[in-house]
Amino acid sequence: MTALTVQGVTKSFDSTRVLDGVDLHVPERSLTAVLGPSGCGKTTLLRLIAGFADPDSGSIDFGDQPMFTTKRSMPPQHRRVGYVPQEGALFPHLTVSANIVFGLSRGARRNETRLRELLDLVGLDTAVAGRYPHELSGGQQQRVALARALAPEPAIVLLDEPFSSLDAGLREETGRAVAAAIRHTGATAVLVTHDQSEALSLADQVAVMREGHLVQLGTPVTVYRSPHDPGVASFVGDAVLLPAEIRDGRAFCALGDLAVRNDIPGGPAQVLVRPEQIRLHTSTHLSGVDAVVEDVSYYGHDASARLMLLPDGPLVTVRLLGVDLPSPGTAARLTVTGDTLAFPTA
Ligand code: ATP
């Protein structure tokens, strides 16, 4: 079993620095999601770990084995890495079984038991073994791509937005199956994604990247509950960020006087409230902050409403159950449950 350690990695293309001193440690047998907006350098980082390109500086180790130092770079075929690209990239002229065993030695390719094990691992029926990629659904294709990557028993599995072309339902189901298969093999995995719910639900730790920097590395609960800054807060979920004044551990803001859970000196700040913390009451007998419903977005399983705090803003987002939704124009009282996080402002 192999941990992955990236230290001080930088990479520029022409004069543009795409990665700037990235440090990342992925413990053995765990899955880390690298989460960040388009263009922040996620795929570049993955390609450097795989050995498809070299960093300008820094180091990459698998366990105690150096893969890259400024003096030496291990070729990709010797790194024991399994790579699952965005669209699976299966060989269209080969059957599922031929795709899966493609990277194995000639002897191992004839091992029917191993093939069945791999199909089973990724949750595919042996009946698909003789089919061609175009005879599979997108989710099945991604599972075959994972089985192909896992076949040579890699130490590290790298997945580059493997579910991005799948529809929402299939994405969740395939994501769960893929994460379970990787955990079962005991490989160490890095999943690149720009989808925060995928990162939070599948990974043991989340590495949040922004403009070539790793801004936060933590468990899903930590990055959601204790984001490093307001930018991370907004990127890993919906965030209501309000100007506040901190006094005696409480934030005085447009949503009232709220408990703050982090240690922060008195003075101006931004306070983070998650939309699911805000309760909307249509009864005006309750105490709370007066607001009026601007609009409602219905998602089926739940909904969100934007409300204008009276008299003149700001707008805040509130998460609601998908039943008995208020109409635009409804008068409401808002209260906040739980504590909040505050960020000092200069
Ligand atoms: P996305 O989520 O859109 O795939 P990303 O976070 O994975 O984005 P990268 O693909 O790593 O981002 O690209 C980061 C930046 O580096 C982009 O501005 C991209 O245009 C640039 N880049 C990547 N590869 C090369 C290359 N081979 N030559 C020149 N520029 C490149």
PDB file of C-alpha atoms and ligand atoms in Angstrom, residues 11-14 16-19 34-47 53 86 160-161 192-194 209 212, ligand 1:
ATOM      1  CA  LYS A  11       4.455  24.026 -13.334  1.00  0.00           C
ATOM      2  CA  SER A  12       4.293  26.755 -15.963  1.00  0.00           C
ATOM      3  CA  PHE A  13       3.188  26.643 -19.578  1.00  0.00           C
ATOM      4  CA  ASP A  14       5.042  29.355 -21.518  1.00  0.00           C
ATOM      5  CA  THR A  16       1.842  31.201 -17.211  1.00  0.00           C
ATOM      6  CA  ARG A  17       2.261  29.534 -13.840  1.00  0.00           C
ATOM      7  CA  VAL A  18      -0.450  26.872 -13.623  1.00  0.00           C
ATOM      8  CA  LEU A  19       0.674  25.208 -10.368  1.00  0.00           C
ATOM      9  CA  VAL A  34      -9.124  17.531  -5.847  1.00  0.00           C
ATOM     10  CA  LEU A  35     -11.858  20.127  -6.171  1.00  0.00           C
ATOM     11  CA  GLY A  36     -11.611  23.447  -7.958  1.00  0.00           C
ATOM     12  CA  PRO A  37     -13.037  25.620 -10.704  1.00  0.00           C
ATOM     13  CA  SER A  38     -12.219  25.072 -14.359  1.00  0.00           C
ATOM     14  CA  GLY A  39      -8.646  26.019 -15.226  1.00  0.00           C
ATOM     15  CA  CYS A  40      -7.259  25.993 -11.652  1.00  0.00           C
ATOM     16  CA  GLY A  41      -4.723  23.267 -12.525  1.00  0.00           C
ATOM     17  CA  LYS A  42      -6.423  20.038 -11.357  1.00  0.00           C
ATOM     18  CA  THR A  43      -5.746  17.987 -14.496  1.00  0.00           C
ATOM     19  CA  THR A  44      -2.212  19.322 -14.727  1.00  0.00           C
ATOM     20  CA  LEU A  45      -1.551  18.099 -11.171  1.00  0.00           C
ATOM     21  CA  LEU A  46      -2.969  14.663 -12.020  1.00  0.00           C
ATOM     22  CA  ARG A  47      -0.851  14.419 -15.185  1.00  0.00           C
ATOM     23  CA  ALA A  53       4.617  15.566 -17.861  1.00  0.00           C
ATOM     24  CA  GLN A  86     -12.788  11.959 -18.473  1.00  0.00           C
ATOM     25  CA  ASP A 160      -9.932  12.802 -14.085  1.00  0.00           C
ATOM     26  CA  GLU A 161     -13.573  13.945 -13.855  1.00  0.00           C
ATOM     27  CA  VAL A 192     -10.344  15.337  -9.896  1.00  0.00           C
ATOM     28  CA  THR A 193     -13.708  17.047  -9.983  1.00  0.00           C
ATOM     29  CA  HIS A 194     -15.332  20.459 -10.096  1.00  0.00           C
ATOM     30  CA  MET A 209      -7.565  24.296  -5.424  1.00  0.00           C
ATOM     31  CA  GLY A 212      -2.747  26.932  -9.038  1.00  0.00           C
TER      32      GLY A 212
HETATM   33  P1  ATP B   1     -10.872  21.810 -16.136  1.00  0.00           P
HETATM   34  O1  ATP B   1     -11.706  21.552 -14.909  1.00  0.00           O
HETATM   35  O2  ATP B   1     -11.516  22.787 -17.069  1.00  0.00           O
HETATM   36  O3  ATP B   1     -10.401  20.556 -16.813  1.00  0.00           O
HETATM   37  P2  ATP B   1      -8.359  22.131 -14.722  1.00  0.00           P
HETATM   38  O4  ATP B   1      -8.491  22.704 -13.348  1.00  0.00           O
HETATM   39  O5  ATP B   1      -8.175  20.663 -14.821  1.00  0.00           O
HETATM   40  O6  ATP B   1      -9.563  22.614 -15.633  1.00  0.00           O
HETATM   41  P3  ATP B   1      -5.930  22.320 -16.250  1.00  0.00           P
HETATM   42  O7  ATP B   1      -6.428  21.454 -17.362  1.00  0.00           O
HETATM   43  O8  ATP B   1      -4.915  21.746 -15.335  1.00  0.00           O
HETATM   44  O9  ATP B   1      -7.139  22.898 -15.386  1.00  0.00           O
HETATM   45  O10 ATP B   1      -5.359  23.659 -16.911  1.00  0.00           O
HETATM   46  C1  ATP B   1      -4.858  24.719 -16.127  1.00  0.00           C
HETATM   47  C2  ATP B   1      -4.361  25.803 -17.060  1.00  0.00           C
HETATM   48  O11 ATP B   1      -3.217  25.330 -17.763  1.00  0.00           O
HETATM   49  C3  ATP B   1      -5.367  26.225 -18.120  1.00  0.00           C
HETATM   50  O12 ATP B   1      -5.274  27.611 -18.281  1.00  0.00           O
HETATM   51  C4  ATP B   1      -4.889  25.494 -19.357  1.00  0.00           C
HETATM   52  O13 ATP B   1      -5.228  26.214 -20.527  1.00  0.00           O
HETATM   53  C5  ATP B   1      -3.379  25.463 -19.154  1.00  0.00           C
HETATM   54  N1  ATP B   1      -2.754  24.275 -19.781  1.00  0.00           N
HETATM   55  C6  ATP B   1      -2.965  22.990 -19.458  1.00  0.00           C
HETATM   56  N2  ATP B   1      -2.215  22.177 -20.225  1.00  0.00           N
HETATM   57  C7  ATP B   1      -1.495  22.966 -21.064  1.00  0.00           C
HETATM   58  C8  ATP B   1      -0.511  22.741 -22.089  1.00  0.00           C
HETATM   59  N3  ATP B   1      -0.106  21.504 -22.381  1.00  0.00           N
HETATM   60  N4  ATP B   1      -0.012  23.809 -22.720  1.00  0.00           N
HETATM   61  C9  ATP B   1      -0.390  25.072 -22.404  1.00  0.00           C
HETATM   62  N5  ATP B   1      -1.293  25.366 -21.442  1.00  0.00           N
HETATM   63  C10 ATP B   1      -1.843  24.332 -20.786  1.00  0.00           C
END
